[in-house]
């Protein structure tokens, strides 16, 4: 046993809420001895509460080479997982993060059939990090203890967590070129290829592997450019795609610009909202707006992307924010193929009408988009303007996300309880409403955006509740509650305005009947909480 304070599971006092805790692990496998098949495997588990170490324990196991590396790696994994479950069930703690210190003994690493990280993520609901402690640079000094390495690993992983929640990480970018550091620059390993293979059909998986093999053999490089690394569906999809492509060995990068409030106001209110037909009358780009928009793109290119970011065989431009980058790419990299991926509901019935603001706005953007090699849109013909159909190759592609990320993976009862508790903490602090999960609820998850129809949903909910009240035998509990939940995004100035407007509407006398039953919550980027809201006793609206 370690001389340090041991992990304590038993206490007379139990917390009323689940406590978040963070776990660090480090291993040392003793060298093989001549004539002996058994070796000592030492590992230390360190508990950290976010302010410091609150407990640790060192374990020793016999590593028997006669059993084979796979069997022994599986046995060690099961020992660690059993420890994690014991901490969670007996102490009422929720391990939000597991940080494993390098070097991991080669005998334990990457064994076929041992899906340790995937089990930690999918079944324990902890974010699995592999961290290289800073002390590894001292190769000629004594090897640090497992206690020191485990402490260093968990301390280094903690800053990657999102400040608003322990269930998600910050989407960091490189300071030199604004490359998005997906999964904390791949220190996180949520799943293996095996899990992805099991999530789809054999036919589709075979085609996917054939395509990736072709791209690897051709040494094809791919790059994405989009407005923001976190918040909204585009960022969600890019994280998922790069996570998977990294596993199959593709060379892919993703870059985002340095934002500016003036430009993001233009791109949201005078481009995005106009094209979707939800901008107020008279709102559209003027010559100054166009000047700022193009200058912002040029300065981002000069500051971050002129030294290699656009050196790719294929570049995907997501949405209108960075369309002014297209002519720059064409000039500097004339052989690069460019895809414009439209994720928004362009109202082509308006963009095709010369009398509209939508027509003028789209034609300005089309002066850049006309040079791409492919226009990729959601599978709705209305979302593609006429001049695109006439002059560019068009393909349709439905939006999709990672089936194994926090938004989609399955959950056990403990995780359901945790995220419901977390949601009610957020809801109580933001609007004073708690959800009674047994009553059922109507749920919409979407950005706080004028195109999402949230005010219409509120009005419909009020009428629904009024009709329930008018019944001869109205529900004793009042009927289903309502959850309206969304994320913010750095490129969306509308978010706060819509969020506050919804609270004003619900606070009015007209909505007095439902004021205690509508939870309007601005959520941190935690897919797990959305997943729970979407799965249980709910009528769902996803926008």
Coordinates of C-alpha atoms in Angstrom, one line a residue:
X1 CA 0.0 0.0 0.0
X2 CA 1.0 3.6 -0.6
X3 CA 2.2 5.7 2.4
X4 CA 0.0 8.4 1.0
X5 CA -3.6 9.0 2.0
X6 CA -5.7 6.0 0.7
X7 CA -8.9 6.2 -1.3
X8 CA -11.8 6.3 1.1
X9 CA -15.1 4.7 0.0
X10 CA -17.0 4.5 3.3
X11 CA -18.4 7.5 5.2
X12 CA -21.3 8.1 7.6
X13 CA -22.0 11.3 5.7
X14 CA -23.3 11.0 2.1
X15 CA -23.6 14.0 -0.1
X16 CA -27.1 15.0 -1.3
X17 CA -25.8 15.6 -4.8
X18 CA -23.3 13.6 -6.9
X19 CA -19.8 15.0 -6.5
X20 CA -17.5 15.5 -9.5
X21 CA -14.1 13.9 -9.1
X22 CA -11.1 13.5 -11.4
X23 CA -8.8 10.4 -11.5
X24 CA -5.2 10.1 -12.4
X25 CA -3.5 6.7 -13.1
X26 CA 0.2 5.8 -13.7
X27 CA 1.8 2.4 -14.3
X28 CA 5.3 1.0 -13.8
X29 CA 6.0 -2.6 -15.0
X30 CA 9.1 -4.1 -13.5
X31 CA 11.7 -5.6 -15.9
X32 CA 11.5 -9.3 -16.6
X33 CA 13.8 -11.5 -14.5
X34 CA 15.6 -14.5 -15.9
X35 CA 13.7 -17.7 -15.1
X36 CA 10.6 -15.8 -13.8
X37 CA 7.4 -15.4 -15.8
X38 CA 5.8 -13.1 -13.2
X39 CA 6.6 -9.4 -13.0
X40 CA 5.4 -6.7 -10.6
X41 CA 2.9 -4.2 -12.0
X42 CA 2.5 -1.1 -9.9
X43 CA -0.1 1.5 -10.5
X44 CA -1.3 4.4 -8.4
X45 CA -4.8 6.0 -8.6
X46 CA -5.0 9.6 -7.5
X47 CA -8.3 11.4 -6.7
X48 CA -8.4 15.1 -7.5
X49 CA -11.3 17.4 -6.7
X50 CA -10.3 20.3 -8.9
X51 CA -8.4 22.1 -6.1
X52 CA -5.9 19.4 -5.1
X53 CA -5.3 15.7 -4.4
X54 CA -7.8 14.3 -1.9
X55 CA -6.8 10.7 -1.9
X56 CA -4.5 8.2 -3.5
X57 CA -3.7 4.5 -3.4
X58 CA -1.0 2.3 -4.9
X59 CA -1.8 -1.2 -6.1
X60 CA 0.6 -4.1 -7.0
X61 CA -0.4 -6.9 -9.3
X62 CA 1.4 -9.9 -10.7
X63 CA 1.8 -9.6 -14.4
X64 CA 2.2 -13.1 -15.7
X65 CA 3.7 -13.4 -19.2
X66 CA 2.5 -17.0 -19.5
X67 CA -1.1 -15.8 -19.8
X68 CA -0.3 -13.7 -22.8
X69 CA -0.2 -9.9 -23.2
X70 CA -3.9 -9.6 -24.3
X71 CA -5.2 -11.6 -21.3
X72 CA -3.0 -9.7 -18.9
X73 CA -3.9 -6.3 -20.4
X74 CA -7.6 -7.2 -20.1
X75 CA -7.1 -8.2 -16.5
X76 CA -5.4 -4.9 -15.6
X77 CA -8.1 -3.0 -17.4
X78 CA -10.8 -4.8 -15.5
X79 CA -9.1 -4.0 -12.2
X80 CA -9.0 -0.3 -13.0
X81 CA -12.6 -0.3 -14.2
X82 CA -13.7 -2.1 -11.0
X83 CA -11.9 0.6 -8.9
X84 CA -13.6 3.4 -10.9
X85 CA -17.1 1.8 -10.4
X86 CA -16.4 1.3 -6.7
X87 CA -15.5 5.0 -6.3
X88 CA -18.7 6.0 -8.1
X89 CA -21.2 3.7 -6.4
X90 CA -19.9 3.5 -2.9
X91 CA -18.8 7.1 -2.5
X92 CA -21.4 8.8 -4.6
X93 CA -18.7 10.4 -6.8
X94 CA -18.8 10.9 -10.5
X95 CA -15.5 10.5 -12.2
X96 CA -15.6 13.1 -15.0
X97 CA -12.1 12.6 -16.2
X98 CA -9.5 9.8 -16.3
X99 CA -5.9 10.8 -17.0
X100 CA -3.4 8.1 -17.7
X101 CA 0.2 9.0 -17.5
X102 CA 2.7 8.2 -20.2
X103 CA 4.8 6.1 -20.6
X104 CA 2.2 3.3 -20.6
X105 CA 3.9 0.0 -20.6
X106 CA 3.9 -1.4 -24.2
X107 CA 2.6 -4.7 -22.8
X108 CA -0.7 -2.8 -21.9
X109 CA -1.0 -0.5 -24.8
X110 CA -3.3 -1.0 -27.9
X111 CA -4.1 -4.7 -27.5
X112 CA -6.7 -6.1 -29.8
X113 CA -9.8 -7.0 -27.9
X114 CA -9.0 -4.7 -25.0
X115 CA -11.2 -1.6 -25.4
X116 CA -10.3 0.2 -22.3
X117 CA -10.7 3.9 -23.4
X118 CA -14.0 3.0 -25.1
X119 CA -15.3 1.3 -21.9
X120 CA -14.3 4.3 -19.8
X121 CA -16.2 6.7 -22.2
X122 CA -19.2 4.5 -23.1
X123 CA -19.9 2.8 -19.8
X124 CA -18.3 4.9 -17.0
X125 CA -19.0 8.2 -18.8
X126 CA -15.6 9.6 -18.1
X127 CA -13.4 11.5 -20.6
X128 CA -10.2 9.4 -21.1
X129 CA -7.0 11.3 -21.5
X130 CA -3.5 10.0 -22.2
X131 CA -1.1 12.6 -20.9
X132 CA 2.7 13.0 -21.1
X133 CA 3.9 14.5 -17.8
X134 CA 6.4 17.3 -18.1
X135 CA 9.0 15.3 -16.1
X136 CA 9.5 12.9 -19.0
X137 CA 12.1 15.3 -20.5
X138 CA 14.4 14.3 -17.6
X139 CA 15.5 11.0 -19.2
X140 CA 18.7 10.8 -17.2
X141 CA 17.1 11.4 -13.8
X142 CA 15.4 8.8 -11.7
X143 CA 11.9 7.8 -12.9
X144 CA 9.2 9.6 -10.9
X145 CA 7.0 7.5 -8.7
X146 CA 3.6 6.4 -10.0
X147 CA 2.1 8.7 -7.3
X148 CA 3.9 11.7 -8.8
X149 CA 3.1 10.7 -12.4
X150 CA -0.6 10.1 -11.8
X151 CA -0.8 13.5 -10.0
X152 CA 0.9 15.3 -12.8
X153 CA -1.3 13.6 -15.4
X154 CA -4.6 14.6 -13.8
X155 CA -3.3 18.1 -13.0
X156 CA -2.4 18.6 -16.7
X157 CA -5.7 17.2 -18.0
X158 CA -7.9 19.4 -15.8
X159 CA -7.3 22.7 -17.7
X160 CA -8.7 21.1 -20.8
X161 CA -12.2 20.8 -19.2
X162 CA -14.8 23.5 -20.2
X163 CA -15.0 26.1 -17.4
X164 CA -18.8 25.8 -17.3
X165 CA -19.0 22.0 -17.0
X166 CA -16.8 19.0 -16.1
X167 CA -18.5 17.0 -18.8
X168 CA -16.9 18.6 -21.9
X169 CA -13.6 20.0 -23.0
X170 CA -12.5 23.3 -24.4
X171 CA -12.2 23.5 -28.1
X172 CA -8.7 24.9 -28.2
X173 CA -6.9 26.3 -31.2
X174 CA -3.3 26.6 -32.1
X175 CA -2.1 30.2 -31.4
X176 CA 0.0 30.2 -34.6
X177 CA -2.4 29.1 -37.3
X178 CA -5.8 28.7 -35.5
X179 CA -5.9 25.0 -36.2
X180 CA -8.6 23.4 -34.1
X181 CA -7.0 20.9 -31.6
X182 CA -9.7 18.3 -31.8
X183 CA -10.0 16.1 -28.7
X184 CA -7.4 18.3 -26.9
X185 CA -5.0 17.6 -29.8
X186 CA -5.8 13.9 -29.7
X187 CA -4.9 13.4 -26.1
X188 CA -8.4 12.1 -25.7
X189 CA -9.4 8.7 -27.2
X190 CA -13.1 8.2 -26.9
X191 CA -13.6 5.1 -29.1
X192 CA -11.7 2.8 -31.3
X193 CA -12.4 1.7 -34.9
X194 CA -14.2 -1.4 -33.5
X195 CA -16.9 0.7 -31.9
X196 CA -17.5 2.7 -35.1
X197 CA -17.6 -0.5 -37.2
X198 CA -20.2 -1.9 -34.8
X199 CA -22.3 1.2 -35.1
X200 CA -23.0 0.8 -38.8
X201 CA -23.7 -1.8 -41.5
X202 CA -21.0 -4.1 -42.9
X203 CA -21.6 -2.8 -46.4
X204 CA -21.2 0.8 -45.4
X205 CA -18.1 0.1 -43.3
X206 CA -16.5 -1.8 -46.2
X207 CA -17.1 1.2 -48.5
X208 CA -15.7 3.6 -45.9
X209 CA -12.5 1.6 -45.4
X210 CA -12.0 1.4 -49.2
X211 CA -12.4 5.1 -49.6
X212 CA -10.0 5.9 -46.8
X213 CA -7.5 3.4 -48.2
X214 CA -7.7 5.1 -51.6
X215 CA -7.1 8.6 -49.9
X216 CA -4.1 7.3 -47.9
X217 CA -2.5 5.7 -51.0
X218 CA -2.9 8.9 -52.9
X219 CA -1.6 10.9 -49.9
X220 CA -4.6 13.1 -50.2
X221 CA -4.7 16.0 -47.7
X222 CA -8.0 17.6 -46.6
X223 CA -8.7 20.8 -44.8
X224 CA -11.8 22.4 -43.3
X225 CA -12.5 26.1 -42.7
X226 CA -15.4 27.2 -40.6
X227 CA -16.4 30.1 -38.3
X228 CA -16.1 28.6 -34.8
X229 CA -14.5 25.6 -33.0
X230 CA -17.4 25.1 -30.6
X231 CA -21.1 25.8 -30.5
X232 CA -23.6 24.8 -33.2
X233 CA -24.0 21.8 -35.5
X234 CA -21.1 22.6 -37.9
X235 CA -18.5 22.4 -35.1
X236 CA -20.2 19.3 -33.7
X237 CA -19.9 17.5 -37.1
X238 CA -16.3 18.6 -37.7
X239 CA -15.1 17.3 -34.3
X240 CA -16.9 14.0 -35.1
X241 CA -15.5 13.6 -38.6
X242 CA -11.9 14.5 -37.7
X243 CA -12.0 12.1 -34.7
X244 CA -13.0 9.2 -37.0
X245 CA -10.6 10.2 -39.8
X246 CA -7.7 10.4 -37.4
X247 CA -8.3 6.7 -36.5
X248 CA -8.0 5.6 -40.1
X249 CA -4.8 7.6 -40.7
X250 CA -6.1 10.4 -42.9
X251 CA -4.2 13.7 -43.0
X252 CA -7.0 16.2 -42.1
X253 CA -6.9 19.7 -40.5
X254 CA -9.5 22.2 -39.5
X255 CA -9.0 25.9 -39.1
X256 CA -11.1 28.7 -37.7
X257 CA -10.7 32.5 -37.9
X258 CA -10.0 35.0 -35.2
X259 CA -13.4 36.5 -34.6
X260 CA -14.4 40.2 -34.6
X261 CA -17.8 41.4 -33.2
X262 CA -18.4 43.7 -36.2
X263 CA -18.0 41.0 -38.7
X264 CA -19.9 38.3 -36.7
X265 CA -22.8 40.8 -36.5
X266 CA -22.7 41.1 -40.3
X267 CA -22.4 37.4 -40.9
X268 CA -25.3 36.5 -38.6
X269 CA -27.8 39.3 -39.0
X270 CA -27.1 40.5 -42.5
X271 CA -26.1 37.2 -44.2
X272 CA -27.4 34.2 -42.2
X273 CA -30.7 35.7 -41.1
X274 CA -31.3 37.4 -44.5
X275 CA -30.8 34.2 -46.5
X276 CA -33.1 32.3 -44.2
X277 CA -35.8 34.9 -44.5
X278 CA -36.0 35.9 -40.8
X279 CA -34.2 39.3 -40.9
X280 CA -36.3 42.4 -40.2
X281 CA -37.3 44.5 -43.2
X282 CA -34.5 46.8 -44.5
X283 CA -31.6 44.8 -42.9
X284 CA -29.0 43.8 -45.4
X285 CA -25.3 44.4 -46.2
X286 CA -24.1 47.7 -47.4
X287 CA -20.7 48.6 -49.0
X288 CA -19.0 49.1 -45.7
X289 CA -20.2 45.7 -44.4
X290 CA -18.8 44.1 -47.5
X291 CA -15.5 45.9 -47.0
X292 CA -15.2 44.8 -43.4
X293 CA -16.2 41.2 -44.3
X294 CA -13.5 40.9 -47.0
X295 CA -10.8 42.7 -45.0
X296 CA -11.4 40.4 -42.0
X297 CA -10.9 37.4 -44.2
X298 CA -7.8 38.8 -45.8
X299 CA -6.3 39.7 -42.4
X300 CA -7.0 36.2 -41.0
X301 CA -5.3 34.7 -44.0
X302 CA -2.3 36.9 -43.6
X303 CA -2.0 36.4 -39.9
X304 CA -2.7 32.7 -39.6
X305 CA -3.1 30.8 -42.9
X306 CA -0.5 32.1 -45.4
X307 CA 2.2 29.7 -44.1
X308 CA 0.6 26.3 -45.1
X309 CA -3.0 26.2 -43.9
X310 CA -4.3 26.2 -47.4
X311 CA -1.7 23.7 -48.7
X312 CA -4.2 20.9 -49.2
X313 CA -5.6 18.8 -52.0
X314 CA -9.1 19.4 -51.0
X315 CA -10.6 22.3 -48.9
X316 CA -14.1 22.5 -47.5
X317 CA -15.6 25.9 -46.7
X318 CA -18.4 25.6 -44.2
X319 CA -21.2 28.2 -44.7
X320 CA -20.9 31.8 -45.8
X321 CA -18.7 33.2 -43.1
X322 CA -15.4 32.4 -45.0
X323 CA -16.6 32.5 -48.6
X324 CA -14.2 35.4 -49.3
X325 CA -11.3 33.0 -48.7
X326 CA -12.3 31.1 -51.9
X327 CA -10.6 33.5 -54.4
X328 CA -7.5 33.6 -52.2
X329 CA -7.2 29.8 -52.3
X330 CA -7.8 29.8 -56.1
X331 CA -5.0 32.4 -56.5
X332 CA -2.5 30.8 -54.2
X333 CA -3.4 27.1 -54.8
X334 CA -5.0 26.9 -58.2
X335 CA -4.9 23.1 -58.3
X336 CA -6.7 22.7 -54.9
X337 CA -10.3 21.4 -55.2
X338 CA -12.8 23.4 -53.1
X339 CA -16.2 22.3 -51.8
X340 CA -18.7 24.8 -50.4
X341 CA -20.8 23.1 -47.8
X342 CA -24.0 25.0 -47.1
X343 CA -25.5 24.1 -43.7
X344 CA -28.3 26.7 -43.7
X345 CA -31.8 26.9 -45.1
X346 CA -31.2 29.3 -48.0
X347 CA -34.7 30.4 -49.2
X348 CA -34.1 30.0 -52.9
X349 CA -37.6 31.3 -53.6
X350 CA -36.4 34.6 -52.3
X351 CA -32.8 34.5 -53.5
X352 CA -34.1 33.9 -57.1
X353 CA -36.3 37.0 -56.9
X354 CA -34.3 40.1 -58.1
X355 CA -36.4 42.4 -56.0
X356 CA -35.4 41.0 -52.6
X357 CA -32.6 41.5 -50.1
X358 CA -32.0 37.8 -50.3
X359 CA -31.2 38.1 -54.0
X360 CA -28.7 40.9 -53.5
X361 CA -27.1 39.1 -50.5
X362 CA -26.8 35.8 -52.2
X363 CA -25.4 37.3 -55.4
X364 CA -22.7 39.0 -53.4
X365 CA -21.7 35.7 -51.8
X366 CA -22.1 33.9 -55.2
X367 CA -19.3 36.1 -56.6
X368 CA -17.0 34.0 -54.3
X369 CA -18.9 30.7 -54.4
X370 CA -19.0 30.5 -58.2
X371 CA -15.4 29.4 -58.3
X372 CA -15.8 26.2 -56.1
X373 CA -15.7 22.8 -57.6
X374 CA -18.8 21.4 -55.8
X375 CA -21.8 22.9 -53.9
X376 CA -22.9 20.5 -51.1
X377 CA -26.2 21.2 -49.5
X378 CA -28.8 19.6 -47.2
X379 CA -31.1 17.3 -49.2
X380 CA -33.8 20.0 -49.9
X381 CA -33.9 21.4 -53.4
X382 CA -35.3 24.7 -52.0
X383 CA -32.0 25.3 -50.2
X384 CA -30.0 25.7 -53.4
X385 CA -30.3 28.9 -55.4
X386 CA -31.1 28.8 -59.1
X387 CA -27.7 30.2 -60.3
X388 CA -26.0 27.4 -58.3
X389 CA -28.1 24.7 -60.0
X390 CA -27.3 26.3 -63.4
X391 CA -23.5 26.7 -63.0
X392 CA -22.1 24.3 -60.4
X393 CA -22.1 20.6 -59.7
X394 CA -24.5 20.1 -56.7
X395 CA -24.7 17.2 -54.3
X396 CA -27.0 16.7 -51.4
X397 CA -25.9 15.4 -48.0
X398 CA -27.9 15.1 -44.8
X399 CA -26.3 16.4 -41.6
X400 CA -24.9 13.7 -39.4
X401 CA -23.1 13.3 -36.1
X402 CA -20.9 10.8 -34.2
X403 CA -23.1 7.9 -33.0
X404 CA -20.7 7.5 -30.1
X405 CA -20.3 11.1 -28.9
X406 CA -21.9 12.6 -25.8
X407 CA -25.1 13.5 -27.8
X408 CA -25.8 9.9 -29.0
X409 CA -24.1 7.3 -26.8
X410 CA -26.3 5.1 -24.4
X411 CA -26.4 5.9 -20.7
X412 CA -26.9 3.9 -17.5
X413 CA -29.2 4.9 -14.6
X414 CA -26.4 6.7 -12.7
X415 CA -25.6 8.9 -15.6
X416 CA -29.3 9.7 -16.2
X417 CA -29.6 10.7 -12.6
X418 CA -26.5 12.9 -12.8
X419 CA -27.4 14.8 -15.9
X420 CA -31.0 15.4 -14.8
X421 CA -29.6 16.8 -11.5
X422 CA -27.2 18.9 -13.5
X423 CA -29.9 20.2 -15.8
X424 CA -32.1 21.2 -12.9
X425 CA -29.2 23.1 -11.3
X426 CA -28.7 25.1 -14.5
X427 CA -32.5 25.6 -14.9
X428 CA -33.0 26.7 -11.4
X429 CA -30.2 29.2 -11.5
X430 CA -31.3 30.6 -14.9
X431 CA -35.0 30.7 -14.7
X432 CA -36.1 29.3 -11.3
X433 CA -37.8 26.2 -12.9
X434 CA -37.1 22.5 -12.0
X435 CA -38.3 19.7 -14.2
X436 CA -40.3 16.9 -12.6
X437 CA -39.1 14.1 -14.8
X438 CA -42.1 11.9 -14.0
X439 CA -44.6 14.4 -15.6
X440 CA -43.2 14.2 -19.1
X441 CA -42.1 17.2 -21.1
X442 CA -42.1 18.8 -24.5
X443 CA -38.5 19.5 -25.6
X444 CA -36.8 21.6 -28.2
X445 CA -33.1 21.7 -28.6
X446 CA -31.7 24.4 -30.9
X447 CA -29.6 27.5 -31.0
X448 CA -31.4 30.6 -29.7
X449 CA -32.0 31.8 -33.3
X450 CA -34.9 33.7 -35.0
X451 CA -35.1 30.9 -37.6
X452 CA -35.9 28.2 -35.1
X453 CA -39.5 29.1 -34.4
X454 CA -39.1 29.1 -30.6
X455 CA -41.7 31.8 -30.0
X456 CA -44.2 29.8 -32.1
X457 CA -43.5 26.7 -30.0
X458 CA -44.1 28.7 -26.8
X459 CA -47.4 30.0 -28.1
X460 CA -48.5 26.5 -29.1
X461 CA -47.5 25.1 -25.7
X462 CA -49.6 27.8 -23.9
X463 CA -52.6 27.0 -26.0
X464 CA -52.1 23.3 -25.3
X465 CA -52.0 23.8 -21.6
X466 CA -55.0 26.1 -21.7
X467 CA -57.0 23.3 -23.4
X468 CA -55.8 20.8 -20.8
X469 CA -57.1 23.2 -18.1
X470 CA -60.5 23.5 -19.8
X471 CA -61.1 19.7 -19.7
X472 CA -63.7 18.3 -17.3
X473 CA -60.9 16.4 -15.6
X474 CA -57.7 18.4 -16.1
X475 CA -54.4 16.7 -15.2
X476 CA -53.7 17.0 -11.4
X477 CA -50.1 17.9 -12.1
X478 CA -50.9 20.3 -14.9
X479 CA -49.6 18.1 -17.8
X480 CA -46.2 18.0 -19.5
X481 CA -43.6 20.7 -18.8
X482 CA -41.5 22.3 -21.5
X483 CA -37.7 22.3 -22.0
X484 CA -36.1 24.8 -24.4
X485 CA -32.4 24.3 -24.4
X486 CA -29.6 25.7 -26.7
X487 CA -25.9 26.5 -26.9
X488 CA -24.3 29.8 -27.5
X489 CA -21.7 30.4 -30.3
X490 CA -19.0 33.0 -30.6
X491 CA -20.2 33.9 -34.1
X492 CA -23.9 34.4 -33.1
X493 CA -24.8 37.7 -31.5
X494 CA -28.5 36.8 -31.7
X495 CA -28.2 34.1 -29.1
X496 CA -28.3 36.4 -26.0
X497 CA -31.1 38.6 -27.5
X498 CA -33.4 35.7 -28.3
X499 CA -32.6 34.0 -24.9
X500 CA -33.5 37.1 -23.0
X501 CA -36.6 37.8 -25.1
X502 CA -37.9 34.3 -24.3
X503 CA -37.6 35.0 -20.6
X504 CA -39.5 38.3 -21.1
X505 CA -42.3 36.5 -22.9
X506 CA -42.7 33.8 -20.3
X507 CA -42.7 36.4 -17.5
X508 CA -45.6 38.3 -19.0
X509 CA -49.2 38.0 -17.6
X510 CA -50.3 36.1 -20.7
X511 CA -48.0 33.2 -19.8
X512 CA -48.9 33.1 -16.1
X513 CA -50.4 29.6 -16.4
X514 CA -47.1 28.0 -17.5
X515 CA -44.5 30.3 -15.9
X516 CA -43.4 27.6 -13.5
X517 CA -43.3 24.9 -16.1
X518 CA -41.1 26.3 -18.9
X519 CA -37.4 25.8 -18.5
X520 CA -35.3 28.0 -20.9
X521 CA -31.7 27.0 -20.5
X522 CA -28.6 28.2 -22.1
X523 CA -26.4 25.1 -21.8
X524 CA -22.7 24.5 -22.0
X525 CA -21.5 22.2 -24.8
X526 CA -22.5 19.0 -23.1
X527 CA -24.0 16.5 -25.5
X528 CA -24.8 14.2 -22.7
X529 CA -27.4 16.5 -21.1
X530 CA -29.1 17.0 -24.5
X531 CA -29.1 13.3 -25.0
X532 CA -30.9 12.7 -21.7
X533 CA -33.4 15.4 -22.4
X534 CA -34.2 13.8 -25.8
X535 CA -34.6 10.2 -24.6
X536 CA -37.1 10.1 -21.8
X537 CA -40.9 10.7 -21.6
X538 CA -40.6 13.5 -24.1
X539 CA -42.3 15.0 -27.2
X540 CA -39.3 16.2 -29.2
X541 CA -38.5 19.1 -31.5
X542 CA -34.9 19.2 -33.0
X543 CA -34.1 22.3 -35.0

